[in-house]
Tab-separated table of C-alpha atoms in Angstrom:
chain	number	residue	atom	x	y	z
A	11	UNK	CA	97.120	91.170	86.960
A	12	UNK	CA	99.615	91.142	89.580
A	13	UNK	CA	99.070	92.925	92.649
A	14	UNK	CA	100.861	94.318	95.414
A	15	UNK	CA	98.740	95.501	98.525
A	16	UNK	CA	100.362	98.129	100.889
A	17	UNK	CA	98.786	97.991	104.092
A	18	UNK	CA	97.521	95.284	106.384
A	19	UNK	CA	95.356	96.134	108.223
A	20	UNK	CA	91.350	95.343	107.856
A	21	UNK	CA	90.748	97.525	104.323
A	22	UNK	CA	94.170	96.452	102.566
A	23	UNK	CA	93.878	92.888	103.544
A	24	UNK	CA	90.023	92.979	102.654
A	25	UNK	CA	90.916	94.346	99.223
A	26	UNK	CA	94.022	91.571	98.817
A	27	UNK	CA	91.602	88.779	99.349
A	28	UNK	CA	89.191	90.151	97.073
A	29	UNK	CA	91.534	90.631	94.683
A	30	UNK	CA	92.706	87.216	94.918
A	31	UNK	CA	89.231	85.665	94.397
A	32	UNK	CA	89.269	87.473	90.747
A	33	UNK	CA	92.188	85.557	89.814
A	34	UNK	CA	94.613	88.358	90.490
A	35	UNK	CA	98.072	87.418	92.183
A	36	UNK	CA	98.292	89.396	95.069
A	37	UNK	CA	101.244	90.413	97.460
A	38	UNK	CA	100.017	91.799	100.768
A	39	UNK	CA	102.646	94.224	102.749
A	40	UNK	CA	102.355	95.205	105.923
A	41	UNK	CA	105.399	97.226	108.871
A	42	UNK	CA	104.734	94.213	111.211
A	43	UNK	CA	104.708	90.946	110.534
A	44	UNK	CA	103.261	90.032	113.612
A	45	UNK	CA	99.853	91.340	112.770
A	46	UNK	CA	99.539	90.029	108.885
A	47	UNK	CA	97.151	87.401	108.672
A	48	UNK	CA	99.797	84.976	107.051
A	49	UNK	CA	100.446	83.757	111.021
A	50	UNK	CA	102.436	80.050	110.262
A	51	UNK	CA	100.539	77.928	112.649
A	52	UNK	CA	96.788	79.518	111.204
A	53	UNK	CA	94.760	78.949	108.517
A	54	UNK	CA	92.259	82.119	108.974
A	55	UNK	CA	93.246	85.223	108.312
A	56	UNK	CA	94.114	85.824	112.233
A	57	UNK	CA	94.215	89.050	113.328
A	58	UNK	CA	92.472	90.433	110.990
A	59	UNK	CA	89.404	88.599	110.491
A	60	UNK	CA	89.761	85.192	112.551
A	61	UNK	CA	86.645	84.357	111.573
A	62	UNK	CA	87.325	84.143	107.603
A	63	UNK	CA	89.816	81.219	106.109
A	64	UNK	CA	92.681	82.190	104.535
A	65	UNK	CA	92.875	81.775	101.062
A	66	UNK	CA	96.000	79.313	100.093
A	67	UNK	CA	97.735	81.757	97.594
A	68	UNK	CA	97.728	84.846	99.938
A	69	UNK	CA	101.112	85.912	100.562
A	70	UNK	CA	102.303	88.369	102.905
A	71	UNK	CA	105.657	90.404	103.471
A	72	UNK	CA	107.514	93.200	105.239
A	73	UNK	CA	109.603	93.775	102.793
A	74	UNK	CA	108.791	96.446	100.379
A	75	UNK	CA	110.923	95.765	97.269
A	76	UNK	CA	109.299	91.827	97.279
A	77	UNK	CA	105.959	93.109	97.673
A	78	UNK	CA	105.730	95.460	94.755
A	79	UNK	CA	108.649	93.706	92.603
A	80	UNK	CA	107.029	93.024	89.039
A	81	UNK	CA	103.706	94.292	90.363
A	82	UNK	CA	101.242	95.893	87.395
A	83	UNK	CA	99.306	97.778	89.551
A	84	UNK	CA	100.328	98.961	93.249
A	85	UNK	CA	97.400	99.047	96.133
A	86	UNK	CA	97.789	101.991	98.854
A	87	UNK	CA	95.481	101.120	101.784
A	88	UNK	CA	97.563	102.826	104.650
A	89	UNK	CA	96.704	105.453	107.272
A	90	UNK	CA	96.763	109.281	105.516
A	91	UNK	CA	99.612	110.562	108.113
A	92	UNK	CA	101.795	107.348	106.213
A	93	UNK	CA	101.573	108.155	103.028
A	94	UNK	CA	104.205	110.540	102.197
A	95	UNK	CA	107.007	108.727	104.177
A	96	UNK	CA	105.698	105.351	102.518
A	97	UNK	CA	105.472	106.430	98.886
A	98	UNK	CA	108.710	108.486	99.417
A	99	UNK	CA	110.654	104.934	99.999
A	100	UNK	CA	108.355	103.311	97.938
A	101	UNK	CA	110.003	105.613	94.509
A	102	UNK	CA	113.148	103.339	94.516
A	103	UNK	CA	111.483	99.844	93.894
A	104	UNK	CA	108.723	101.177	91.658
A	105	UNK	CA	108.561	98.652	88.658
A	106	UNK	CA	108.182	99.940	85.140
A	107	UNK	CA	104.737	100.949	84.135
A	108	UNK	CA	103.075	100.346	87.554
A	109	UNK	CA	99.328	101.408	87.912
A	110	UNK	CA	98.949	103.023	91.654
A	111	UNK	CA	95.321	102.597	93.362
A	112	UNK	CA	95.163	105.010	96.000
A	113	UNK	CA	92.817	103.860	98.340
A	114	UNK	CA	93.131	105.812	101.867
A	115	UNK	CA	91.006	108.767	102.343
A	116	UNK	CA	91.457	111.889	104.020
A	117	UNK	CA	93.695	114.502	104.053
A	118	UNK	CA	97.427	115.367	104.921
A	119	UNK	CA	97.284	116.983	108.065
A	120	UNK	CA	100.689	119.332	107.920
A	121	UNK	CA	100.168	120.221	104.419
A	122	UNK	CA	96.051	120.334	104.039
A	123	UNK	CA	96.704	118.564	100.475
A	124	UNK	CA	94.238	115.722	99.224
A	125	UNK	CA	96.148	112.688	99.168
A	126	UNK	CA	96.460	112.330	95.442
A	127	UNK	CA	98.211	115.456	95.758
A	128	UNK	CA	100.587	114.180	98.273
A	129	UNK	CA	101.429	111.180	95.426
A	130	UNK	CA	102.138	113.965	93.026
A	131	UNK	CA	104.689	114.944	95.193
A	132	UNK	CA	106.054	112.028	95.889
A	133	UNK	CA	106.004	109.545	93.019
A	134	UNK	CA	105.200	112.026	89.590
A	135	UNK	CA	104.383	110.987	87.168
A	136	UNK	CA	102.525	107.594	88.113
A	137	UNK	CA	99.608	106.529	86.497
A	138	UNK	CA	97.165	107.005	89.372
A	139	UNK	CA	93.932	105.856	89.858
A	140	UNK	CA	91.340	106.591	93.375
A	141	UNK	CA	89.443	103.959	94.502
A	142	UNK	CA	86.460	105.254	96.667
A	143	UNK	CA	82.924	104.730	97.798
A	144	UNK	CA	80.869	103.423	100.369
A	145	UNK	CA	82.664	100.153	101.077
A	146	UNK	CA	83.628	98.180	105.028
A	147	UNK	CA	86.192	95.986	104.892
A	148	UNK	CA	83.984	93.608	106.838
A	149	UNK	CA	81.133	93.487	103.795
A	150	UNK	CA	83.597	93.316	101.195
A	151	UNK	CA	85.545	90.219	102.967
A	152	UNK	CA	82.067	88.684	103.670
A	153	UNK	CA	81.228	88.766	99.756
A	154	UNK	CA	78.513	91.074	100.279
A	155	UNK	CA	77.536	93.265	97.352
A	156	UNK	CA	79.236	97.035	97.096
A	157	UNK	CA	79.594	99.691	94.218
A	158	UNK	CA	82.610	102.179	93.742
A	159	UNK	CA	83.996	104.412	92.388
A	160	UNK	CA	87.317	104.818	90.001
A	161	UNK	CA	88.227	107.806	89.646
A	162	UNK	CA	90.982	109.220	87.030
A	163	UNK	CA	92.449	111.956	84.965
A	164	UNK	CA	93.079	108.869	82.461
A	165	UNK	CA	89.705	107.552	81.611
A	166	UNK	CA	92.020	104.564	80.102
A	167	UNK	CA	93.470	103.814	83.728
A	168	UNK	CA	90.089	104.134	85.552
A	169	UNK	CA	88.181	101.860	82.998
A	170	UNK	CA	91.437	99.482	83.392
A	171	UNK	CA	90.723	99.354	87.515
A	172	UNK	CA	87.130	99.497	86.831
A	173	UNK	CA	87.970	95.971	84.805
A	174	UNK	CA	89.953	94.474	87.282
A	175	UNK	CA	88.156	95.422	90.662
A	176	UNK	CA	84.632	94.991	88.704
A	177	UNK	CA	83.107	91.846	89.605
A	178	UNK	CA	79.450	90.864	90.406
A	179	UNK	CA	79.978	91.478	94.267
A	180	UNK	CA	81.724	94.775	93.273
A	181	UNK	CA	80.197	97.316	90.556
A	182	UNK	CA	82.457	100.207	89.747
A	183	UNK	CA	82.091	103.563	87.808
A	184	UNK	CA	84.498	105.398	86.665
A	185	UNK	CA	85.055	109.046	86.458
A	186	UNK	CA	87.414	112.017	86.351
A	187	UNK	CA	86.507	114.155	88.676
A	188	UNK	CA	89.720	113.255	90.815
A	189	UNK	CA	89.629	116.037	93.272
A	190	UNK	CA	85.748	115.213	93.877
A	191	UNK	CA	86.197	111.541	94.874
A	192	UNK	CA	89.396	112.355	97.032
A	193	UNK	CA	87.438	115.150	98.922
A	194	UNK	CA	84.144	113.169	99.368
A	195	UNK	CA	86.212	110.394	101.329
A	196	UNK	CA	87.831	112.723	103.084
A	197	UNK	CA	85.271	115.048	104.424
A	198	UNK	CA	82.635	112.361	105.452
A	199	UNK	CA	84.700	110.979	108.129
A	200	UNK	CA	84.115	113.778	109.789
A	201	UNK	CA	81.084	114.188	108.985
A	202	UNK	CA	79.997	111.001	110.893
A	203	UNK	CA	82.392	111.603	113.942
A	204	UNK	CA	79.551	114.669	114.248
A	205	UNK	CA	76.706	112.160	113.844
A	206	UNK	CA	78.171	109.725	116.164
A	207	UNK	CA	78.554	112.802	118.735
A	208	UNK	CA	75.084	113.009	118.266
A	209	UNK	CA	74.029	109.650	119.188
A	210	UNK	CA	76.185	109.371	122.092
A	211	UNK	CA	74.232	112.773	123.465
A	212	UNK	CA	70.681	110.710	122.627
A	213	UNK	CA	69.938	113.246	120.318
A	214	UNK	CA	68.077	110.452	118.081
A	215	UNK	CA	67.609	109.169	114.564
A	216	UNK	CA	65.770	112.927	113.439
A	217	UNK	CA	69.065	114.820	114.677
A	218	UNK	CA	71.653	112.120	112.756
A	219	UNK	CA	69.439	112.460	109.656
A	220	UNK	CA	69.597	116.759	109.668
A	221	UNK	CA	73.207	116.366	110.890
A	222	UNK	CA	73.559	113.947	107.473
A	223	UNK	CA	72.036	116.526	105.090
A	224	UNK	CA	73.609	119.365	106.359
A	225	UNK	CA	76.866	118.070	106.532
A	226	UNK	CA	76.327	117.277	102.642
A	227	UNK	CA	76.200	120.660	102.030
A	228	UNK	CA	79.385	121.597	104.315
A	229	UNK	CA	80.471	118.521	101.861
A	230	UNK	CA	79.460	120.350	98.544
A	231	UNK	CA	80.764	123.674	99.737
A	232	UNK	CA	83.905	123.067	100.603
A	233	UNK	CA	84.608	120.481	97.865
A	234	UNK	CA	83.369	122.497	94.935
A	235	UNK	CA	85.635	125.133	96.241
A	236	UNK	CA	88.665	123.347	95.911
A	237	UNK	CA	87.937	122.041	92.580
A	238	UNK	CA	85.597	119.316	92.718
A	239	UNK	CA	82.271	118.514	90.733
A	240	UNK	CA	78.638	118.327	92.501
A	241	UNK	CA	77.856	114.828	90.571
A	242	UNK	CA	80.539	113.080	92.227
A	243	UNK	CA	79.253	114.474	95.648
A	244	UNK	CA	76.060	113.285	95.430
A	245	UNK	CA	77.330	110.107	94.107
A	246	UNK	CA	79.007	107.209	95.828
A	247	UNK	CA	82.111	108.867	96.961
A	248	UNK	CA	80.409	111.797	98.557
A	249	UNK	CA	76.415	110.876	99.811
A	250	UNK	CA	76.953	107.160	99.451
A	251	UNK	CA	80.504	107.016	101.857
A	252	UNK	CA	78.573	109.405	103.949
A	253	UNK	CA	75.717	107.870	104.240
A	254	UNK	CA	76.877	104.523	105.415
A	255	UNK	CA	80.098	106.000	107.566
A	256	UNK	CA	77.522	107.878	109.493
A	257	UNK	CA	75.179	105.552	110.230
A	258	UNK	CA	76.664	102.034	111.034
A	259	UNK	CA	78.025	100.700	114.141
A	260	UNK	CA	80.962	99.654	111.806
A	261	UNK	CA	82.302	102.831	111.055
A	262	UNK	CA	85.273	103.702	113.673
A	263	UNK	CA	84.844	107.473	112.887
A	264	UNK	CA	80.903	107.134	114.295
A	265	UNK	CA	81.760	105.199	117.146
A	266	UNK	CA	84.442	107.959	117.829
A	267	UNK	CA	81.673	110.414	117.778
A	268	UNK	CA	79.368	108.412	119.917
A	269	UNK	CA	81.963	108.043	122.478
A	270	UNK	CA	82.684	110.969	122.516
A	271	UNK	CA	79.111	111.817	122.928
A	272	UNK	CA	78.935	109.187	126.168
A	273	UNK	CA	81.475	111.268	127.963
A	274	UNK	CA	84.529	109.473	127.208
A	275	UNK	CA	87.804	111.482	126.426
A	276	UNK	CA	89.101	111.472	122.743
A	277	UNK	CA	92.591	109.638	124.256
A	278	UNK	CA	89.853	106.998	125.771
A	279	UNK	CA	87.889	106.251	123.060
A	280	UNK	CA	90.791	105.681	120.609
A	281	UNK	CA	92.705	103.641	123.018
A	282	UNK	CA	89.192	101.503	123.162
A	283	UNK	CA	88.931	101.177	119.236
A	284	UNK	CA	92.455	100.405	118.679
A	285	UNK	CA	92.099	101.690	115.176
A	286	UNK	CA	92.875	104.411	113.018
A	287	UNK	CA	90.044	106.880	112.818
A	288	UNK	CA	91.045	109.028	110.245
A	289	UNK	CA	88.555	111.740	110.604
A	290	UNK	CA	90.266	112.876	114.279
A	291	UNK	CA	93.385	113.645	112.056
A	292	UNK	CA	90.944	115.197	109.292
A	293	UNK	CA	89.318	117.336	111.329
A	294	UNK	CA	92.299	119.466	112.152
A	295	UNK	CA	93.367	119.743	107.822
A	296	UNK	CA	89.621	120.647	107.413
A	297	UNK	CA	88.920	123.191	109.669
A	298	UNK	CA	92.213	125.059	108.535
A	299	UNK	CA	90.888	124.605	104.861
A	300	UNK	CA	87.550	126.488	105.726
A	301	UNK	CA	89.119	128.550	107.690
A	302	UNK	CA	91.298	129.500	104.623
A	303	UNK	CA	88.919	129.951	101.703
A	304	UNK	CA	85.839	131.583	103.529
A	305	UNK	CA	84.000	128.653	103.451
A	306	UNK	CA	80.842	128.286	106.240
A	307	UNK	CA	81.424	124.397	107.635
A	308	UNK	CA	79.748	124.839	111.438
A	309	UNK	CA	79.221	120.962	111.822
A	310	UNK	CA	82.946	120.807	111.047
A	311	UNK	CA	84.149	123.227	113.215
A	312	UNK	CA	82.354	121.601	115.923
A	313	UNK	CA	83.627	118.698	115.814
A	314	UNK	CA	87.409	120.018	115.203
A	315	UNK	CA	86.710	122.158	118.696
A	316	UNK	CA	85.608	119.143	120.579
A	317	UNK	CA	88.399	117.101	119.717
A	318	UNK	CA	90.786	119.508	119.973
A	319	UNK	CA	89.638	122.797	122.065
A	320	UNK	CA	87.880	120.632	124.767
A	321	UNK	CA	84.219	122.023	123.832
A	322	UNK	CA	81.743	119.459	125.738
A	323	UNK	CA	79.328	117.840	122.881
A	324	UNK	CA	76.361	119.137	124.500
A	325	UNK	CA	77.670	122.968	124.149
A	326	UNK	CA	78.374	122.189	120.372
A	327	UNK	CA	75.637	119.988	119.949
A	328	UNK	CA	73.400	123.746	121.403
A	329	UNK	CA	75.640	125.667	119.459
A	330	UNK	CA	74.302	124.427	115.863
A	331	UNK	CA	71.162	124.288	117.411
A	332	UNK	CA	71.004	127.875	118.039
A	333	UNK	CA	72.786	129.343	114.443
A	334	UNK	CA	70.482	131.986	113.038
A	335	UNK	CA	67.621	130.878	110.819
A	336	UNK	CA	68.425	131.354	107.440
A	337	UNK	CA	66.957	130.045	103.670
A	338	UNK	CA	68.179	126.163	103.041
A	339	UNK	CA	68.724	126.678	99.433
A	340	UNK	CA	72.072	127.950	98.818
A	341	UNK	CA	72.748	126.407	95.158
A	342	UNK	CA	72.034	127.863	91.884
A	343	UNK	CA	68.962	126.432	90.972
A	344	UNK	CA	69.672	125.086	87.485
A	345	UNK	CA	72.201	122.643	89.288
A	346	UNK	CA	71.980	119.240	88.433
A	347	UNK	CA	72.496	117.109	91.465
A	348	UNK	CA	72.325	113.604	89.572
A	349	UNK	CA	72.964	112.731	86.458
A	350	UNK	CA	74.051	109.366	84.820
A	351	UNK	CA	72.353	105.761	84.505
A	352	UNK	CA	72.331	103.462	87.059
């Protein structure tokens, strides 16, 4: 197929290279040119991943209409708060028939909406497809072996990204629980900014693995009230992303946390990751969700009042610490939390 990848930084150009070594053609966009790893007088993929040679039929652009022109299916792997304005410019040089892959995770912070409800808004009427699970750009690029998740109200569309993504680095499921997979990428960068707080306070591996499990249920609760399924959030897009987000040293939304946890200011720690960290801007959509619909997220709301009220990460760390005792079983118990082959 041809592709067009929006978004150059570390996940888009990690997914245009591996999309390139399936035999796709691939066009890789990017705002600056400057920082696509298409530099003239390099052969790696410089600044991206210096380390890692550039393959000879990537091709990069700042120019929207060349990077999606005759394009079959349309990669979104920007920042959430650049979506709408994007996709909104992005309507006029749609080709006919183009497949969108909506990669980014989180939520719209103004608005609250998932980000496959921002598209609907935006570009209607698209054949849409969400690409999730637990996946780094830096394993992925490396040709280490991942599994995702394509997720669809078209089970034609996600089987036809499950074919071109699949590979036998990458295994991919499909599903259409939409909402679900959307949700479950949203909510676990959060999630791990809490764990990360937790290991910057030396709170140890016992604390991250209770702050894990209970933040799966914050996960399920809030996510089955707006319309999700519980399969897909004990799946890959819900425990898996979790999982892995809050426990590597790779994950810029933990190392938020455990900077946070060290003392540093939010403004600090940001300016030392020189990333996006999308569960900062998360937080604040999330908290205003619960706070909406009733629904009991404490881990959440901690971390939304440390990185936005000023509470120290010891206080919140205390306050979750000192909730009242209460049963741990909340679910029906005829739920089924897995189901499917592997």
């Amino acid at each position: 197929m041809r592709w067009a990848v929006l978004g150059g930084g570390h996940w888009g150009t990690a997914l245009a290279v591996y999309l390139l070594r399936q035999g796709h053609t691939v066009q890789l966009w990017g705002r600056c040119a400057k920082r696509l790893p298409c530099q003239p007088d390099r052969v790696d993929l410089f600044p991206i991943f210096p380390q890692c040679a550039r393959p000879e039929n990537l091709c990069c652009t700042v120019d929207l209409g060349v990077a999606v022109r005759n394009s079959e299916g349309i990669v979104l792997a920007i920042p959430s708060h650049a979506l709408r304005a994007l996709t909104t410019t992005l309507r006029a040089y749609l080709p006919p028939a183009a497949l969108l892959v909506l990669a980014s995770k989180g939520l719209e912070m103004q608005t609250t909406l998932r980000l496959d409800q921002v598209l609907r808004e935006t570009v209607p009427n698209v054949p849409l497809v969400v690409l999730s699970g637990p996946s780094f750009a830096h394993d992925l690029i490396l040709g280490k072996p991942l599994a995702m998740t394509a997720a669809s109200t078209s089970p034609a569309y996600a089987q036809r990204v499950a074919e071109a993504f699949g590979s036998a680095q990458m295994r991919v499921y499909t599903s259409d629980d939409v909402a679900g997979v959307c949700l479950g990428g949203a909510i676990k960068n959060v999630l791990a900014i809490a764990a990360g707080i937790s290991d910057g306070l030396g709170n140890g591996d016992s604390a991250r693995a209770a702050l894990i499990t209970r933040g799966m249920a914050e996960l399920h609760r809030l996510g089955t009230a707006l319309g999700g399924r519980t399969e897909s959030f004990m799946g890959l897009a819900g425990a898996g992303d979790l999982i892995l987000t809050a426990s590597s040293d790779l994950s810029r939304n933990r190392r938020v946390g455990v900077g946070l946890g060290r003392g540093l200011s939010l403004e600090a720690v940001l300016r030392e990751i020189g990333e996006e960290a999308e569960g900062v801007c998360t937080a604040q959509a999330l908290f205003q969700l619960a706070q909406r619909l009733g629904v009991d997220m404490p881990i959440t709301e901690q971390v939304y009042r440390v990185l936005f009220e000023g509470t120290a990460p010891r206080v919140a760390s205390d306050v979750l610490m000192h909730r009242a005792r209460r049963s741990e079983l909340r679910m029906p118990p005829d739920v089924t939390l897995f189901s499917g082959e592997s």
